[in-house]
C-alpha cells in the first residue's frame, strides 16, 4: 500500500504541474506565456524527473521510451536518453551498506582507493565508480542502488494490480493490446538486472563468443555478487590471463566468470 500511495501522490503532482503549464501556454498574456522551446524542455525535464522520483522500474520504462520514435516526440526522447547513464546521482555513503552486505564488514580492505566524489555513470539500478584494488590495479566497480530491489518488486506489484483493474474497466482495449504480456517482458528484464552475477555471467559468455574476433574485446568481471561487480578499468586482451584476485573479490560470492 505504501508504494501505491507514493506513486499516486507523485503522479497527481505531475498531473497538476502539466495542467498549470497548459493553462500558462494558453494564457492571453504574452509575458506569462513560455517560449515554445522552453515549454518543451520544461515538459521533458518534468517527465524525466518524475520517472526518477518514481524509482528504478519507471526509469527503465523511460529508457525504453527513449528508443521509440514511433510514438514519443524527439524532444522528450532526447531528455529520456539521460536516464541511461545520467540519472539522479546519490552520495557514495548511500551505497556503503550494499558493499558491506555483499562483501562483508571489511570490504574497505579490498581497495586502496575509490573515487567517490563523482561516479562514472549513474543509471536506474546502480552507480559506477573508478577504483584501485588492494593489489594496485585500476578497476571499475558497479554498486546497486540501496533498496532498489524492494522498490522494483513493490512497483511490479502496484503495476500488476493497476493493469488488472484497467483490464476490467476497458476489456476491449485489452483485447487489442495485451498490457499484461508487455509488463511480463519488462518484469523479466528487471528481475535479471537486479542480480549482477547474471550480468557477469553474460560477460563471460560474450568473451567466449568473441574469441575468434581480434578486434573485439570484452572486459572480464573480477568479482560479482547480486549487488556489486568489479572489472579492470582497461580492457584486457581476450587471451590475457587474469591477474591475482583482490581481497574484495575473495570476500565476494564467486560467479562463473573466471
XYZ file of C-alpha atoms in Angstrom:
258
model
C 0.000 0.000 0.000
C 2.911 2.342 0.730
C 4.234 2.165 -2.840
C 0.703 2.656 -4.193
C 0.142 5.828 -2.177
C 3.579 7.139 -3.074
C 3.033 6.525 -6.785
C -0.408 8.135 -6.696
C 0.984 11.198 -4.903
C 3.798 11.694 -7.433
C 1.529 11.155 -10.446
C -1.041 13.581 -9.026
C 1.629 16.224 -8.601
C 2.954 15.908 -12.150
C -0.618 15.958 -13.482
C -1.267 19.224 -11.642
C 2.001 20.654 -12.943
C 1.120 19.729 -16.523
C -2.346 21.257 -16.128
C -0.822 24.502 -14.860
C 1.666 24.506 -17.753
C -1.187 24.034 -20.236
C -3.064 26.976 -18.712
C 0.002 29.204 -18.972
C 0.572 28.209 -22.597
C -2.969 29.298 -23.459
C -2.777 32.486 -21.429
C -3.633 35.685 -23.204
C -0.719 37.458 -21.518
C 2.392 37.090 -23.728
C 4.663 37.879 -20.784
C 3.323 34.895 -18.859
C 3.381 32.534 -21.816
C 6.640 30.498 -22.017
C 8.528 30.295 -25.311
C 7.664 27.114 -27.253
C 11.143 25.598 -26.922
C 11.336 26.458 -23.230
C 7.916 24.891 -22.691
C 9.007 21.696 -24.442
C 12.216 21.498 -22.427
C 10.318 22.070 -19.184
C 7.821 19.340 -20.026
C 10.555 16.861 -20.999
C 12.590 17.564 -17.867
C 9.472 17.248 -15.737
C 8.765 13.800 -17.176
C 12.348 12.672 -16.575
C 12.422 13.960 -13.003
C 9.097 12.255 -12.298
C 10.366 8.907 -13.581
C 13.498 9.291 -11.450
C 11.397 10.039 -8.387
C 9.101 7.087 -9.038
C 12.082 4.729 -8.951
C 14.174 2.200 -10.902
C 11.312 0.399 -12.629
C 9.931 3.619 -14.070
C 13.406 4.802 -15.050
C 13.707 1.590 -17.062
C 10.379 2.370 -18.725
C 11.771 5.807 -19.581
C 14.866 4.228 -21.101
C 12.652 2.044 -23.268
C 10.519 5.014 -24.341
C 13.696 6.860 -25.371
C 14.112 4.255 -28.133
C 10.580 4.605 -29.515
C 10.386 7.373 -32.161
C 7.108 5.875 -33.368
C 5.115 7.379 -30.520
C 7.440 9.531 -28.358
C 8.361 13.043 -29.616
C 12.032 13.718 -30.265
C 12.388 16.430 -27.612
C 11.152 14.013 -24.928
C 13.334 11.170 -26.188
C 16.380 13.461 -26.064
C 15.719 14.104 -22.369
C 14.871 10.482 -21.546
C 18.195 9.358 -23.009
C 19.813 10.960 -19.963
C 18.290 8.148 -17.897
C 20.773 5.684 -19.427
C 23.831 6.990 -17.590
C 22.923 10.372 -16.120
C 20.137 9.510 -13.740
C 19.962 11.203 -10.356
C 23.276 10.840 -8.517
C 23.237 9.717 -4.895
C 26.195 10.148 -2.486
C 28.515 7.167 -2.177
C 27.696 6.853 1.523
C 24.280 5.563 0.462
C 25.982 2.610 -1.249
C 28.287 1.571 1.574
C 25.712 -0.711 3.170
C 25.338 -2.589 -0.119
C 29.088 -3.218 -0.202
C 29.070 -4.231 3.459
C 26.207 -6.652 2.869
C 27.709 -8.232 -0.250
C 31.455 -8.117 0.531
C 31.475 -8.207 4.303
C 32.196 -5.640 7.024
C 35.867 -5.350 5.996
C 35.066 -4.510 2.361
C 37.269 -1.389 2.501
C 40.412 -3.554 2.766
C 39.816 -4.709 -0.796
C 40.534 -1.236 -2.188
C 43.340 1.280 -1.994
C 41.053 3.948 -3.391
C 37.507 4.505 -4.620
C 36.903 7.819 -6.364
C 33.624 8.598 -4.691
C 33.439 12.304 -5.492
C 31.836 11.706 -8.887
C 30.553 8.428 -10.381
C 31.496 7.427 -13.908
C 27.838 6.777 -14.577
C 24.510 6.792 -12.808
C 21.583 4.742 -14.094
C 18.337 3.228 -12.900
C 19.742 0.448 -10.719
C 23.351 1.360 -9.973
C 26.195 3.830 -9.943
C 29.665 3.117 -11.330
C 32.959 4.325 -9.834
C 36.661 4.276 -10.644
C 38.704 2.444 -8.036
C 42.085 0.887 -7.307
C 42.042 -2.547 -5.720
C 44.251 -3.723 -2.866
C 46.832 -5.011 -5.340
C 47.165 -1.609 -7.024
C 45.191 -2.471 -10.149
C 42.867 0.218 -11.569
C 39.345 -1.111 -11.772
C 35.720 -0.111 -12.155
C 33.059 -1.075 -9.628
C 29.310 -1.080 -10.083
C 27.133 -0.913 -6.971
C 23.383 -1.394 -6.891
C 21.272 1.429 -5.514
C 20.220 0.754 -1.922
C 16.686 -0.580 -1.627
C 16.461 -0.896 -5.416
C 15.243 -4.486 -5.207
C 12.480 -3.664 -2.737
C 11.378 -0.654 -4.799
C 11.275 -2.612 -8.074
C 9.388 -5.567 -6.616
C 6.933 -3.212 -4.880
C 6.279 -1.271 -8.089
C 5.810 -4.511 -10.009
C 3.016 -5.377 -7.604
C 1.447 -1.920 -7.987
C 1.542 -2.070 -11.801
C 0.186 -5.612 -11.876
C -2.813 -4.527 -9.801
C -3.337 -1.379 -11.875
C -3.266 -3.309 -15.153
C -5.697 -5.909 -13.826
C -8.154 -3.173 -12.804
C -7.685 -1.395 -16.130
C -8.370 -4.632 -17.985
C -11.689 -4.987 -16.198
C -12.617 -1.357 -16.887
C -11.579 -1.424 -20.560
C -11.808 -5.039 -21.768
C -11.961 -4.078 -25.441
C -8.645 -2.210 -25.225
C -7.098 -5.213 -23.520
C -8.187 -7.369 -26.455
C -6.148 -5.167 -28.797
C -3.118 -4.505 -26.586
C -2.074 -7.177 -24.113
C -0.644 -4.870 -21.463
C -0.144 -7.758 -19.042
C 2.121 -9.535 -21.524
C 4.101 -6.341 -22.078
C 4.592 -5.975 -18.340
C 5.757 -9.568 -18.007
C 8.532 -8.872 -20.520
C 9.566 -5.762 -18.598
C 9.450 -7.586 -15.267
C 11.607 -10.435 -16.586
C 14.240 -7.969 -17.777
C 14.208 -6.085 -14.491
C 14.466 -9.216 -12.347
C 17.546 -10.308 -14.310
C 19.124 -6.871 -13.965
C 18.662 -6.923 -10.198
C 21.225 -9.745 -9.974
C 24.671 -8.596 -11.125
C 26.001 -12.162 -11.130
C 23.860 -12.722 -14.235
C 25.469 -9.715 -15.889
C 28.905 -11.114 -15.043
C 27.854 -14.468 -16.481
C 26.745 -12.731 -19.678
C 30.142 -11.027 -19.892
C 31.807 -14.424 -19.628
C 29.623 -15.785 -22.440
C 30.415 -12.730 -24.571
C 34.160 -13.170 -24.020
C 33.880 -16.773 -25.141
C 31.857 -15.828 -28.228
C 34.304 -13.054 -29.165
C 37.474 -15.147 -29.003
C 37.560 -15.518 -32.777
C 37.469 -11.769 -33.389
C 40.811 -9.988 -32.985
C 39.283 -6.503 -32.788
C 36.619 -7.353 -30.231
C 37.483 -7.107 -26.555
C 35.062 -7.870 -23.738
C 36.013 -6.930 -20.145
C 36.314 -9.679 -17.576
C 34.400 -9.451 -14.323
C 36.820 -9.946 -11.441
C 34.104 -10.429 -8.846
C 30.332 -10.313 -8.734
C 27.547 -10.533 -6.178
C 23.856 -9.713 -6.655
C 24.523 -6.049 -5.808
C 28.131 -5.494 -6.910
C 30.614 -6.271 -9.646
C 34.179 -5.277 -10.403
C 36.201 -5.344 -13.625
C 39.571 -3.948 -14.765
C 39.332 -0.323 -15.860
C 41.319 -1.129 -19.018
C 40.003 -3.919 -21.191
C 42.280 -6.935 -21.274
C 43.034 -8.866 -24.483
C 40.904 -11.969 -24.632
C 43.965 -14.199 -24.460
C 45.406 -12.484 -21.375
C 45.358 -14.499 -18.168
C 43.608 -12.957 -15.216
C 45.609 -11.122 -12.564
C 45.715 -12.169 -8.925
C 42.439 -11.524 -7.206
C 41.943 -8.723 -4.715
C 40.666 -9.270 -1.207
C 37.374 -7.719 -2.271
C 36.968 -10.430 -4.851
C 37.832 -13.191 -2.448
C 35.238 -11.943 0.014
C 32.536 -11.832 -2.646
C 30.488 -14.838 -3.635
C 32.088 -16.161 -6.790
C 30.205 -16.048 -10.063
C 31.222 -18.281 -13.010
C 33.337 -15.574 -14.681
C 36.834 -16.982 -14.486
